Coordinates of N, CA, C and O in Angstrom, one line a residue:
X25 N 15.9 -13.6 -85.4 CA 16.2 -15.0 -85.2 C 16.6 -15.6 -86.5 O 16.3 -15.3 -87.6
X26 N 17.6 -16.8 -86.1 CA 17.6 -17.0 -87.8 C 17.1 -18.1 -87.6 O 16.8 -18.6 -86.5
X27 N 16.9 -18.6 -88.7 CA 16.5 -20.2 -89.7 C 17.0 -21.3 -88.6 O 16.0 -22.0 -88.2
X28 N 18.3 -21.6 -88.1 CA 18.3 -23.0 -86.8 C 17.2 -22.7 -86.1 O 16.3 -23.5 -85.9
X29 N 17.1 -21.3 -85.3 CA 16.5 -21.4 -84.2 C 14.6 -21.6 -84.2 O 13.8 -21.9 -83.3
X30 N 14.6 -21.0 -86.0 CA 13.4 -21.4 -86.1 C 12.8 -22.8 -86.0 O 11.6 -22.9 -85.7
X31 N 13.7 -23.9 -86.5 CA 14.1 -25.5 -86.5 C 13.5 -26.1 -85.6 O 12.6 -27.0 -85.4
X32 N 14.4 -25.0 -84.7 CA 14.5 -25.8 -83.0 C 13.1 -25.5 -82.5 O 12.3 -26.4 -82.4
X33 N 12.8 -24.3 -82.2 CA 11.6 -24.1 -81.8 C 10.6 -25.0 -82.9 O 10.7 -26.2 -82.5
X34 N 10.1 -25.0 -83.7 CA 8.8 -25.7 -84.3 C 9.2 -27.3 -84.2 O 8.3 -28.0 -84.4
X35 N 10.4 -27.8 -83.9 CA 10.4 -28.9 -83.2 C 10.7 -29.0 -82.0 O 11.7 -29.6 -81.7
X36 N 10.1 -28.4 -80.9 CA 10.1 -28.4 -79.4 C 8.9 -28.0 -80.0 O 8.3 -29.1 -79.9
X37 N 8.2 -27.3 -80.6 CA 6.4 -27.4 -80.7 C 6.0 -28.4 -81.1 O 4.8 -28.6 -80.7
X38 N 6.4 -29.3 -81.9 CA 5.9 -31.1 -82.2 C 6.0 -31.7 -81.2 O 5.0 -32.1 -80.7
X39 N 7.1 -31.7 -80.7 CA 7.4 -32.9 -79.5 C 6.5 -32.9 -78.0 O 6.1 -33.7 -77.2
X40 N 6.4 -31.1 -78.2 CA 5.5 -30.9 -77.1 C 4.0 -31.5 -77.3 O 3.1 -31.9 -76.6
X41 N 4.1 -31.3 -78.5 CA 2.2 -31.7 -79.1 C 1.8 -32.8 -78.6 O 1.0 -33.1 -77.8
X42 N 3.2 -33.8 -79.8 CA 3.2 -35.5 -79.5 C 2.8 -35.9 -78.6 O 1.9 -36.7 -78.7
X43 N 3.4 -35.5 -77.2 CA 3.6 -36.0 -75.7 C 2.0 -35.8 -75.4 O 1.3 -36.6 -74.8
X44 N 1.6 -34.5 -76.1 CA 0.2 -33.8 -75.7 C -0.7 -34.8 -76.3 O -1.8 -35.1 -75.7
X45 N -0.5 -35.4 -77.3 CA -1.2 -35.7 -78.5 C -2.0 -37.9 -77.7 O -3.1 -38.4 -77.6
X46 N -0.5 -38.4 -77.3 CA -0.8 -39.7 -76.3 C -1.8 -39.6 -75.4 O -2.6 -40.5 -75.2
X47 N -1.7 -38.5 -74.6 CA -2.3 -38.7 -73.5 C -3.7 -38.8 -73.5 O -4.3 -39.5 -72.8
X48 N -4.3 -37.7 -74.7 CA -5.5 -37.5 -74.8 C -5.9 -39.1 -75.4 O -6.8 -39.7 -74.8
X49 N -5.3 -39.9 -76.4 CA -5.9 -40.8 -76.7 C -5.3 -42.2 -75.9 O -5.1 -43.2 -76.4
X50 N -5.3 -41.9 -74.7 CA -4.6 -42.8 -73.7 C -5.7 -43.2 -72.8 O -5.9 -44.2 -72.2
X51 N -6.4 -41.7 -72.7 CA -7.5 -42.0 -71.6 C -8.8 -42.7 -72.2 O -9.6 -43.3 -71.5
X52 N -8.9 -42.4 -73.6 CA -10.0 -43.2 -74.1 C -9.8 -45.0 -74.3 O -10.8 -45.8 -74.4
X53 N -8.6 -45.2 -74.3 CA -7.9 -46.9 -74.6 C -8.5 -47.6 -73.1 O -9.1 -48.6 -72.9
X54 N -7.9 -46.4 -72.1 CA -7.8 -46.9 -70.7 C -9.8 -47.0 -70.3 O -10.2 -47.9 -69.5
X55 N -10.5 -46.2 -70.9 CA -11.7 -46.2 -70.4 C -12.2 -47.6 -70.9 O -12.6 -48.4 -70.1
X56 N -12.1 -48.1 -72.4 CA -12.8 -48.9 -72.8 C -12.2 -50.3 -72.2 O -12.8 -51.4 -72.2
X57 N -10.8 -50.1 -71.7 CA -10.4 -51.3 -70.9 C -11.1 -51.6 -69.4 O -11.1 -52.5 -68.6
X58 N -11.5 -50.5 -69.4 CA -12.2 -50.2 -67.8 C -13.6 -50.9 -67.9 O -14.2 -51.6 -67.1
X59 N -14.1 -50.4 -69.4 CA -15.3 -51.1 -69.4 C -15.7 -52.3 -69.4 O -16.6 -52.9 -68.8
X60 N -14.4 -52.8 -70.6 CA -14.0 -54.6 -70.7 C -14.2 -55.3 -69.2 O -14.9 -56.2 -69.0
X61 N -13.4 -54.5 -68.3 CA -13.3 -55.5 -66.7 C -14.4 -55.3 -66.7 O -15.0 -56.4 -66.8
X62 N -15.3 -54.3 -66.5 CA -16.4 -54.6 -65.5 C -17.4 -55.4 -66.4 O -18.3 -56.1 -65.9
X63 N -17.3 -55.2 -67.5 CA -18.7 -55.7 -68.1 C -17.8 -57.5 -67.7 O -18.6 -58.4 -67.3
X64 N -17.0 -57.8 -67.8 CA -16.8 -59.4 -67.5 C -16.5 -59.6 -66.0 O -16.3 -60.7 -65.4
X65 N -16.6 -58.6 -65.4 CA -16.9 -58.8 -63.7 C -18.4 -59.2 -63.7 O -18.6 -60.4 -63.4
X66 N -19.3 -58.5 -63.9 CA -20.6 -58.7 -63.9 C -20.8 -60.0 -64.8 O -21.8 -60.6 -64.6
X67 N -20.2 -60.4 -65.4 CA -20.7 -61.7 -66.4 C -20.3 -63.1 -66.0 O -20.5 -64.2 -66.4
X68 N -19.3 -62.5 -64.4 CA -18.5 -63.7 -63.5 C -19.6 -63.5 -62.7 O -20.0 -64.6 -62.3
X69 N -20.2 -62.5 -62.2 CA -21.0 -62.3 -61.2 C -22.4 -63.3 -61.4 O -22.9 -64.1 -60.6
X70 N -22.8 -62.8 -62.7 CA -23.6 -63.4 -62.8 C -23.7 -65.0 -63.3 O -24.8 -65.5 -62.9
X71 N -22.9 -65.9 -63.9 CA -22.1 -66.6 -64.1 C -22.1 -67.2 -62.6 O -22.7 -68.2 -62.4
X72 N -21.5 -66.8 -61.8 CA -21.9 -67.7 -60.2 C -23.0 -67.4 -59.4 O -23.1 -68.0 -58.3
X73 N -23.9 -66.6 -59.6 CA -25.1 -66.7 -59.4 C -26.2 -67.8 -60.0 O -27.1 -68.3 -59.4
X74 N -25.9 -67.9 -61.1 CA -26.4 -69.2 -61.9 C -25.7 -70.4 -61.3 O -26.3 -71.2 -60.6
X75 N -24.6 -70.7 -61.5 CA -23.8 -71.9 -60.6 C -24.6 -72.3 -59.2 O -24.9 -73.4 -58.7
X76 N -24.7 -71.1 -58.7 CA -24.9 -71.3 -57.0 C -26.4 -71.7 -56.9 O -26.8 -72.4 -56.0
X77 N -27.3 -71.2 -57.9 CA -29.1 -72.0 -58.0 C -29.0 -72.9 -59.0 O -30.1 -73.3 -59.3
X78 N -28.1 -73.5 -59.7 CA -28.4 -74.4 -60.0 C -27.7 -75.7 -59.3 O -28.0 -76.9 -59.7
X79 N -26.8 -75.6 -58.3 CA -26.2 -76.6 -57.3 C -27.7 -76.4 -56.5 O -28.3 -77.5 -56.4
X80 N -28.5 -75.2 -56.0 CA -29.4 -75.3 -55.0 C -30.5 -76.4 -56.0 O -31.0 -77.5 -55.6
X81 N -30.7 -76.0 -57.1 CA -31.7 -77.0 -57.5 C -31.6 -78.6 -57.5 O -32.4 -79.5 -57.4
X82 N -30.0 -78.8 -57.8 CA -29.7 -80.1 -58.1 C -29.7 -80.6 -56.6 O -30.2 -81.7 -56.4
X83 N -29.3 -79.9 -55.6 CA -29.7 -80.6 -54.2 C -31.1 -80.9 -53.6 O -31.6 -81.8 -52.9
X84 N -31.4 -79.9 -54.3 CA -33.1 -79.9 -53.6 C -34.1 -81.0 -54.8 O -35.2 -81.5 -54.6
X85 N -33.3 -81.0 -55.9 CA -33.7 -82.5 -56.7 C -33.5 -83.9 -56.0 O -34.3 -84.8 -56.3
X86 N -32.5 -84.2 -55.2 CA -31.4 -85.3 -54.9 C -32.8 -85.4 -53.9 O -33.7 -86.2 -54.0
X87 N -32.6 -84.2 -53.1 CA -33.2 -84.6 -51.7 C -34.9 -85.1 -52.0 O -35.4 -86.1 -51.5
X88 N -35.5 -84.5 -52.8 CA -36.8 -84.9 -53.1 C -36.7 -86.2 -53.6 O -37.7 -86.9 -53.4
X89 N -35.6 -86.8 -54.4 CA -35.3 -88.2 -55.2 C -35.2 -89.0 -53.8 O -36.0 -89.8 -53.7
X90 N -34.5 -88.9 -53.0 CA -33.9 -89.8 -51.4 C -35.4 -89.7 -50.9 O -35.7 -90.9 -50.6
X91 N -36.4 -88.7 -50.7 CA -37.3 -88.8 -50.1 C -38.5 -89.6 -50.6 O -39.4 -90.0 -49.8
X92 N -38.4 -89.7 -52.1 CA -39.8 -90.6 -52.7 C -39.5 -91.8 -52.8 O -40.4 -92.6 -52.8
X93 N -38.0 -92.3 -52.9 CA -37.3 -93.3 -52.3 C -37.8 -93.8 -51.2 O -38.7 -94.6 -51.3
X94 N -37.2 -93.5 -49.8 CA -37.6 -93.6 -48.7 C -39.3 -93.9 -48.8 O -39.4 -94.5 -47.8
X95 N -39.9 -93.8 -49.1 CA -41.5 -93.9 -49.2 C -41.8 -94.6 -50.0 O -42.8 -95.3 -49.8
X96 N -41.1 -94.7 -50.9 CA -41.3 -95.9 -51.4 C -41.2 -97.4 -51.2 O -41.8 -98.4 -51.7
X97 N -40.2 -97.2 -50.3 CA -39.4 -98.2 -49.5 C -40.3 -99.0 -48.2 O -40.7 -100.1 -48.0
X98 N -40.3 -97.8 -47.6 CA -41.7 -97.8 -46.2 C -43.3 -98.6 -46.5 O -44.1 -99.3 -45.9
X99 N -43.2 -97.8 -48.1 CA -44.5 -98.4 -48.5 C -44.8 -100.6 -49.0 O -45.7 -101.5 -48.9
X100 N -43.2 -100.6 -49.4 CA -43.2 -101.7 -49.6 C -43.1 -102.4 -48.5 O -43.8 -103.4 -48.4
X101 N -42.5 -102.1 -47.7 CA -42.3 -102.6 -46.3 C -43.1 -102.9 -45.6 O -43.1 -103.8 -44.8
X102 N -44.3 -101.9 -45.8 CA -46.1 -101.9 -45.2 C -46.1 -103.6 -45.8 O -45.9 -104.7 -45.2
X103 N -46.5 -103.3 -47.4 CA -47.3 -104.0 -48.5 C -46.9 -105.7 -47.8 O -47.7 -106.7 -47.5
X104 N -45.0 -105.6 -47.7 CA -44.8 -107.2 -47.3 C -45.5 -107.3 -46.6 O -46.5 -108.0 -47.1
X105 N -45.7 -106.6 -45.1 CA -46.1 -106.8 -43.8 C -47.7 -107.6 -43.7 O -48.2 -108.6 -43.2
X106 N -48.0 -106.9 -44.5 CA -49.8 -107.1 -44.9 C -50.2 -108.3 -45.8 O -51.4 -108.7 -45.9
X107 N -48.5 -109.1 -46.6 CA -49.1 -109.8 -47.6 C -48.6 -111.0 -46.4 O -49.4 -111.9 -46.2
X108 N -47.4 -111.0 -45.6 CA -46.8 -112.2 -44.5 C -48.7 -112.6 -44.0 O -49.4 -113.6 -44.2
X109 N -49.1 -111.1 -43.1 CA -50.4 -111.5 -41.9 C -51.2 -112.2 -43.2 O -51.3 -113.4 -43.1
X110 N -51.7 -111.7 -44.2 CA -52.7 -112.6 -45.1 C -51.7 -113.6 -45.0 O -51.5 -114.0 -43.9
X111 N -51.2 -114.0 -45.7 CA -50.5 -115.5 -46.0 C -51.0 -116.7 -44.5 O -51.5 -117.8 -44.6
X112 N -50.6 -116.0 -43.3 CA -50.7 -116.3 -42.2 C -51.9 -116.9 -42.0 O -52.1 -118.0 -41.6
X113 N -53.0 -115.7 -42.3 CA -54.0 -116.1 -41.9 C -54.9 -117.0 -42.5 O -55.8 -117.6 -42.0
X114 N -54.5 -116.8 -44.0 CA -54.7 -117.6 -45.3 C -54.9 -119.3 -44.4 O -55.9 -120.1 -44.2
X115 N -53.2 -119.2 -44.1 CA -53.0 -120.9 -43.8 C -54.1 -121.3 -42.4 O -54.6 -122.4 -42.1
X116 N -54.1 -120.0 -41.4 CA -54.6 -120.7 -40.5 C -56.1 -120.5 -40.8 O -56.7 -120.4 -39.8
X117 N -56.7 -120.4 -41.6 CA -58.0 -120.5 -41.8 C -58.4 -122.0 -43.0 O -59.4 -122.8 -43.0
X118 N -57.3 -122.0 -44.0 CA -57.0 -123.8 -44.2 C -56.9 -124.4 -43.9 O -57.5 -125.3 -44.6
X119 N -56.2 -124.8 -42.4 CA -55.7 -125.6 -41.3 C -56.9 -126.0 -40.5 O -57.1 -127.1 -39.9
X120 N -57.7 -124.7 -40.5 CA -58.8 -125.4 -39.0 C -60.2 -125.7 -40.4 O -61.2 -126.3 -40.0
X121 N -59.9 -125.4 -41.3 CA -61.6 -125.9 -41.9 C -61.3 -127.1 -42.1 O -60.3 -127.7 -42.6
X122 N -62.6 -127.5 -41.4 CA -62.7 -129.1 -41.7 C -63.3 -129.6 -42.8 O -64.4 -129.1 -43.2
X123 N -62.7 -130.7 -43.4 CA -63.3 -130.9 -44.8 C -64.4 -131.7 -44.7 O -64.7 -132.3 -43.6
X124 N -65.1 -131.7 -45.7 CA -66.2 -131.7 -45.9 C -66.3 -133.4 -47.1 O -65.9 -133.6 -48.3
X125 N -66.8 -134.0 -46.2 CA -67.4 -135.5 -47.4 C -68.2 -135.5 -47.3 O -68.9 -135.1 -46.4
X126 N -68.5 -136.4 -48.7 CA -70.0 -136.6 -49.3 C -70.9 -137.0 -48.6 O -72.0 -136.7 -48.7
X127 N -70.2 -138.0 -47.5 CA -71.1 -138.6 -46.2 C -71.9 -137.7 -45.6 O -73.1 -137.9 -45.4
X128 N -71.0 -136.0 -45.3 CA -71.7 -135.5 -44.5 C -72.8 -134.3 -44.8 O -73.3 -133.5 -44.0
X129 N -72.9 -134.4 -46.0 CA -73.4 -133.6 -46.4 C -75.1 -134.0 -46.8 O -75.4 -135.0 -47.4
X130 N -76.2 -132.7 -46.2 CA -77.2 -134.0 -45.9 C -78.3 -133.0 -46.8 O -78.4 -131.8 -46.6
X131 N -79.1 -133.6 -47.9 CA -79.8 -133.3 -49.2 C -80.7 -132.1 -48.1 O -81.0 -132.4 -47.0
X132 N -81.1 -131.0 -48.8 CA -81.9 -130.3 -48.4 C -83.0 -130.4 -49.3 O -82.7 -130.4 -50.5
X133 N -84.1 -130.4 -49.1 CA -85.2 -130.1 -49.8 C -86.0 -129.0 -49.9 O -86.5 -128.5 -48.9
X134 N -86.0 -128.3 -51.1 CA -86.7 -127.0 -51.3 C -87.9 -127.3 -52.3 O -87.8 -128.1 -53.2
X135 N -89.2 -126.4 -51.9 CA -90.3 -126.3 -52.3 C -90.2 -125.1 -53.6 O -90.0 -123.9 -53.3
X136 N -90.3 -125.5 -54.5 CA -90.3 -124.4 -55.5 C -91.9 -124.6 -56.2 O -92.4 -125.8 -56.3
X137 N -92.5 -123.6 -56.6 CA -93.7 -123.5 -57.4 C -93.6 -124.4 -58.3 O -92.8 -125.3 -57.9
X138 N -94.1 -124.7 -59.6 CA -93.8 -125.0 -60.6 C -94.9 -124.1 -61.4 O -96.0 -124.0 -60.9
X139 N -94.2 -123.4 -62.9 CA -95.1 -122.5 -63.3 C -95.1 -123.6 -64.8 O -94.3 -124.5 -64.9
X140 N -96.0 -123.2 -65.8 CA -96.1 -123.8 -67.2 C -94.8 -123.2 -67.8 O -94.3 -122.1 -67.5
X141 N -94.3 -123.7 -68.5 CA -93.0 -123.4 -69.2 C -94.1 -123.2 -70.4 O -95.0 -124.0 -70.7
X142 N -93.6 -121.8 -71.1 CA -93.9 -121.7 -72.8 C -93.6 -122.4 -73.8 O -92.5 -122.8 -74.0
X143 N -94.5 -122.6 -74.3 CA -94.6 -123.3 -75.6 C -93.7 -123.0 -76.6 O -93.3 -124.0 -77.2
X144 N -93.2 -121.6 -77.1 CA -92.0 -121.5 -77.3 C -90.6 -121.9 -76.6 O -89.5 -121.9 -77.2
X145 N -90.9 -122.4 -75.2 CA -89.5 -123.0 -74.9 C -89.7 -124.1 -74.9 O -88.6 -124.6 -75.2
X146 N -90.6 -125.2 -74.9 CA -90.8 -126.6 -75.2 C -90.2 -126.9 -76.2 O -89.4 -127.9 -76.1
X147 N -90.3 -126.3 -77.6 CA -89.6 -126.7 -78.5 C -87.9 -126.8 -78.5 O -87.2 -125.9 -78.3
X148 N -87.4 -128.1 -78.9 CA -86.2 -128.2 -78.6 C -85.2 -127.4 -79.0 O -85.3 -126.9 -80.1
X149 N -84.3 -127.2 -78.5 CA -83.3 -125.0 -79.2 C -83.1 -126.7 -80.9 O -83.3 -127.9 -81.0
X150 N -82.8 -125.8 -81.5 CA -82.2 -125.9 -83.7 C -80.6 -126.3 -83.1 O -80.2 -125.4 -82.3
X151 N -80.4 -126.7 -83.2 CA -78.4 -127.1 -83.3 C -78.1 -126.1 -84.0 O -78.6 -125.8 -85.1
X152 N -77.4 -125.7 -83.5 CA -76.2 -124.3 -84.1 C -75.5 -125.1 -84.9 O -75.3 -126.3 -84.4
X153 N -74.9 -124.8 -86.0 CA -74.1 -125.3 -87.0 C -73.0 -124.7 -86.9 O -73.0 -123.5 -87.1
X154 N -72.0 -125.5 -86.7 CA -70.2 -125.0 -86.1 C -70.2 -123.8 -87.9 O -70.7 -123.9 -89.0
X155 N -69.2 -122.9 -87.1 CA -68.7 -122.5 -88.5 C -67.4 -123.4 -89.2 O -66.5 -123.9 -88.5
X156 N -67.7 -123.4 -90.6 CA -66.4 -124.4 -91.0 C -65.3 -123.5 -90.9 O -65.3 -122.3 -91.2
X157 N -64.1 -124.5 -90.4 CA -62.9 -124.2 -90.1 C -62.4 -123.0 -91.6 O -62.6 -123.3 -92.8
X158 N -61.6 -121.7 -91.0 CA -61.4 -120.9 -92.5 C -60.2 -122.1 -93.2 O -59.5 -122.9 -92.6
X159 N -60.2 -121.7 -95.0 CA -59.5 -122.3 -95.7 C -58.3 -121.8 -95.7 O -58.2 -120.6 -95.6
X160 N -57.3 -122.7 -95.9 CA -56.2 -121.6 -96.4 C -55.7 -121.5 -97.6 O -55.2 -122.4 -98.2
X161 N -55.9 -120.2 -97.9 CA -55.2 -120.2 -99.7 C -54.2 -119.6 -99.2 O -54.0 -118.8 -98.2
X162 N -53.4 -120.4 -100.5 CA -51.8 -119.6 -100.7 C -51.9 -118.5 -100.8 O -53.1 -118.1 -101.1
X163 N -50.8 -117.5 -100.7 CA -51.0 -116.4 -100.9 C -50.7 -115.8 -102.4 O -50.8 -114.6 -102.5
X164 N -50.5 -116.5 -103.4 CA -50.7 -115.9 -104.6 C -52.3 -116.3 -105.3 O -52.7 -116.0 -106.4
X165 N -53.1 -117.1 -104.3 CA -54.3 -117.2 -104.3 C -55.2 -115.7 -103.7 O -56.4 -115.4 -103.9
X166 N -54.3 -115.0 -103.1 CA -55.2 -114.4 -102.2 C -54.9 -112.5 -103.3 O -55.6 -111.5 -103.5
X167 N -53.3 -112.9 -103.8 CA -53.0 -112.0 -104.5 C -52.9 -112.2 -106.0 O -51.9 -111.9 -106.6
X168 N -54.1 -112.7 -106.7 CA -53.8 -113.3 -107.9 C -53.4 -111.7 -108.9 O -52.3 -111.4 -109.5
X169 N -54.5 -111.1 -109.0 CA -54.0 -110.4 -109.7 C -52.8 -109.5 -109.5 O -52.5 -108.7 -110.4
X170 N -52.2 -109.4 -108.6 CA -50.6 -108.8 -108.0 C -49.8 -109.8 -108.7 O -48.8 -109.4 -109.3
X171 N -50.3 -111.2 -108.7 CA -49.0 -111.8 -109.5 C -49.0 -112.3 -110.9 O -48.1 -112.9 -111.4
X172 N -50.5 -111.8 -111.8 CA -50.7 -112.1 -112.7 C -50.2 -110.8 -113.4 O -49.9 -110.8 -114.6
X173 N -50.2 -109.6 -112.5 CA -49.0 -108.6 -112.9 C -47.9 -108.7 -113.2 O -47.3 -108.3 -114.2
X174 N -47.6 -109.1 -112.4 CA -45.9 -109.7 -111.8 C -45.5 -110.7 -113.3 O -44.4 -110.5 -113.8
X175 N -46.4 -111.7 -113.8 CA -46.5 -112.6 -114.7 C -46.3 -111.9 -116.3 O -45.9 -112.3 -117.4
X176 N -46.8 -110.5 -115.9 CA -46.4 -110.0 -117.3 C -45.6 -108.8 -117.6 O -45.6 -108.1 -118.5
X177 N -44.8 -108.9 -116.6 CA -43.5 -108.6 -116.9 C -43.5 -107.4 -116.1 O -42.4 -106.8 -116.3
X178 N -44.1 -106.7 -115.2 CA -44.4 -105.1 -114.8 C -43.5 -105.1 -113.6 O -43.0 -106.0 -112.9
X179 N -43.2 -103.5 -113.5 CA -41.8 -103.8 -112.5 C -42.8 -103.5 -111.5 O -43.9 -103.2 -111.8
X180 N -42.4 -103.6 -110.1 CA -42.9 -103.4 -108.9 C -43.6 -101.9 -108.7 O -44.6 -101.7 -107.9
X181 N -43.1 -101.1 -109.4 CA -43.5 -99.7 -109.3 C -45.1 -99.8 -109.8 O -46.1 -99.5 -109.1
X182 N -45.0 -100.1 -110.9 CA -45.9 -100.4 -112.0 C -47.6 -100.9 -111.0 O -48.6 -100.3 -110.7
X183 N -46.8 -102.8 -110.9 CA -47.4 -103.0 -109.8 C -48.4 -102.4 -108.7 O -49.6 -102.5 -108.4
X184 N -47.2 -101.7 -108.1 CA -47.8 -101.0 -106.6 C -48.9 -100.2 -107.1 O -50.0 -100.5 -106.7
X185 N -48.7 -99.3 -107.9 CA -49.8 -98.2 -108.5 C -50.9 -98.8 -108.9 O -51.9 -98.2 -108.7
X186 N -50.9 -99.9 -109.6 CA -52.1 -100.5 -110.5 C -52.6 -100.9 -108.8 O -53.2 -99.9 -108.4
X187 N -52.6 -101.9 -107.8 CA -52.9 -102.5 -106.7 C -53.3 -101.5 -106.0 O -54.2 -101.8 -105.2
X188 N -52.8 -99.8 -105.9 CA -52.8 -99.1 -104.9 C -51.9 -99.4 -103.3 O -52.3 -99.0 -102.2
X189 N -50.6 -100.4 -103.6 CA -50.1 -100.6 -102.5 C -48.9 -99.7 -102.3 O -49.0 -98.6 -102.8
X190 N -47.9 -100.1 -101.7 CA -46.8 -99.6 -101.3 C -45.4 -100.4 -102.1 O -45.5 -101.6 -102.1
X191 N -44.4 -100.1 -102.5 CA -43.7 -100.7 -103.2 C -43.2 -101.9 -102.1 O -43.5 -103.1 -102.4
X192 N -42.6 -101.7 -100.9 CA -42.5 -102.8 -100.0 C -43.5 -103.6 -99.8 O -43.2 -104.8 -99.9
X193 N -45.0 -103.4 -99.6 CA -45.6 -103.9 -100.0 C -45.5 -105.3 -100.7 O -45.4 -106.4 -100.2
X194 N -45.7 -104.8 -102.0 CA -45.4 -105.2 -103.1 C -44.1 -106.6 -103.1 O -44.2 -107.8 -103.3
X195 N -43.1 -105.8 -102.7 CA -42.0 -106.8 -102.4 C -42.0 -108.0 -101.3 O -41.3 -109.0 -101.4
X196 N -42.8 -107.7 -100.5 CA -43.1 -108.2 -99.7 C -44.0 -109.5 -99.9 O -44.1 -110.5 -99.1
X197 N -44.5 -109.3 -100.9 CA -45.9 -110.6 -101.1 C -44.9 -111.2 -102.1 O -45.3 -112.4 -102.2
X198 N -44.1 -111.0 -102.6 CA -43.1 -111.5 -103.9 C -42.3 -112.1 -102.8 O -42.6 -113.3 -102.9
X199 N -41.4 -112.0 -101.8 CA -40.7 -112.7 -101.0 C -41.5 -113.7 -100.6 O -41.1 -114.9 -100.6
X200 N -42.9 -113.2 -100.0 CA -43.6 -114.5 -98.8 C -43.9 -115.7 -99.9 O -43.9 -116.9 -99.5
X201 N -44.2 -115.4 -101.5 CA -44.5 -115.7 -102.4 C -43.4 -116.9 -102.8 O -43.7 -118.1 -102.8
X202 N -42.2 -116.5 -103.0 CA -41.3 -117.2 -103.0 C -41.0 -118.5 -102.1 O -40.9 -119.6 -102.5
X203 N -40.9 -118.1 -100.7 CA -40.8 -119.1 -99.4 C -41.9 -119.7 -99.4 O -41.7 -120.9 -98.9
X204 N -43.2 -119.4 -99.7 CA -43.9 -120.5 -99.6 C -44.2 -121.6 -101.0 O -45.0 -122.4 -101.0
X205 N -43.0 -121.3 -102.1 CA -43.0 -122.3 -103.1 C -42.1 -123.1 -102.7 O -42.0 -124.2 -103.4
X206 N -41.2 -122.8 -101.7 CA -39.7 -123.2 -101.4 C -40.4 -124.2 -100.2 O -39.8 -125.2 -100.0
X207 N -41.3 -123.9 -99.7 CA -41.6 -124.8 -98.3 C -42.5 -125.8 -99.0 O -42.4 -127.0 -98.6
X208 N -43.2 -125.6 -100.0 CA -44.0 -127.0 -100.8 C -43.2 -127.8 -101.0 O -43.3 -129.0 -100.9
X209 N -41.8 -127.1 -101.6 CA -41.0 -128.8 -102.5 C -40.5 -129.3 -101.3 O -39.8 -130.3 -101.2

């Protein structure tokens, strides 16, 4: 044989391969595409399985909503019914009582014992003494030393910590502190 024919043949042995070579890695592309559908068939499947119980719940929500509704409705509908007959009867039990004057009304006399009252209760009760009305102090009366702080120069921070309050707090009694020097003039 010479050298072309060797050419020819070992390329008709490539080409043959090649052809050979697709197919094998054709069926593995094609499987994993096979896999792709079904695993998102199943994920539609399930996917409207969930759709389809949760429309059943949202109806069987509605319907239980219409029905405590309805009953509720019924119930008020009782409640008027019951408050009309009282009202009704209200007035006609108004209407027929006959009133009553001083003319006709005639002293009964009742016999009661009479026992010694204690000597402890003879004595007349002590007058309770009102409590005096509370005073009102200003409020830099009530917060003197917050503002005799404040008076020497300490920032709010300072303040709060020495007092144990809160910085708002703090600001807060300096504001009210303010409006109520503004409401004296």
């Amino acid at each position: 044989m010479s050298n072309w024919q060797y050419i020819v043949l070992l390329g008709a042995v490539v080409v043959v391969f090649g052809l050979l070579l697709p197919r094998r890695k054709q069926p593995a592309a094609a499987q994993a595409v096979n896999n792709m559908e079904v695993s998102l068939e199943q994920f539609m499947e399930n996917m409207e399985q969930d759709n389809r119980e949760l429309t059943a719940l949202i109806v069987q929500s509605q319907e239980e909503a219409r029905a405590k509704a309805q009953r509720s409705e019924e119930r008020l509908a009782e409640l008027e019914r019951k408050y009309s007959a009282m009202e009704q009867l209200f007035e006609q039990q108004k209407a027929s009582a006959v009133p009553v004057q001083a003319a006709q009304v005639m002293p009964v006399k009742v016999d009661v014992p009479l026992t010694p009252v204690p000597a402890a209760l003879q004595e007349e009760p002590e007058e309770l003494e009102e409590p005096a009305p509370p005073v009102k102090q200003s409020i830099q009366e009530r917060y003197a030393d917050l503002f005799a702080l404040h008076q020497q120069g300490k920032s709010i921070e300072a303040i709060a910590k020495k007092m144990n309050m809160n910085k708002g707090e703090v600001q807060l009694i300096l504001q009210l502190a303010k409006q109520e020097e503004g409401a004296r003039v």
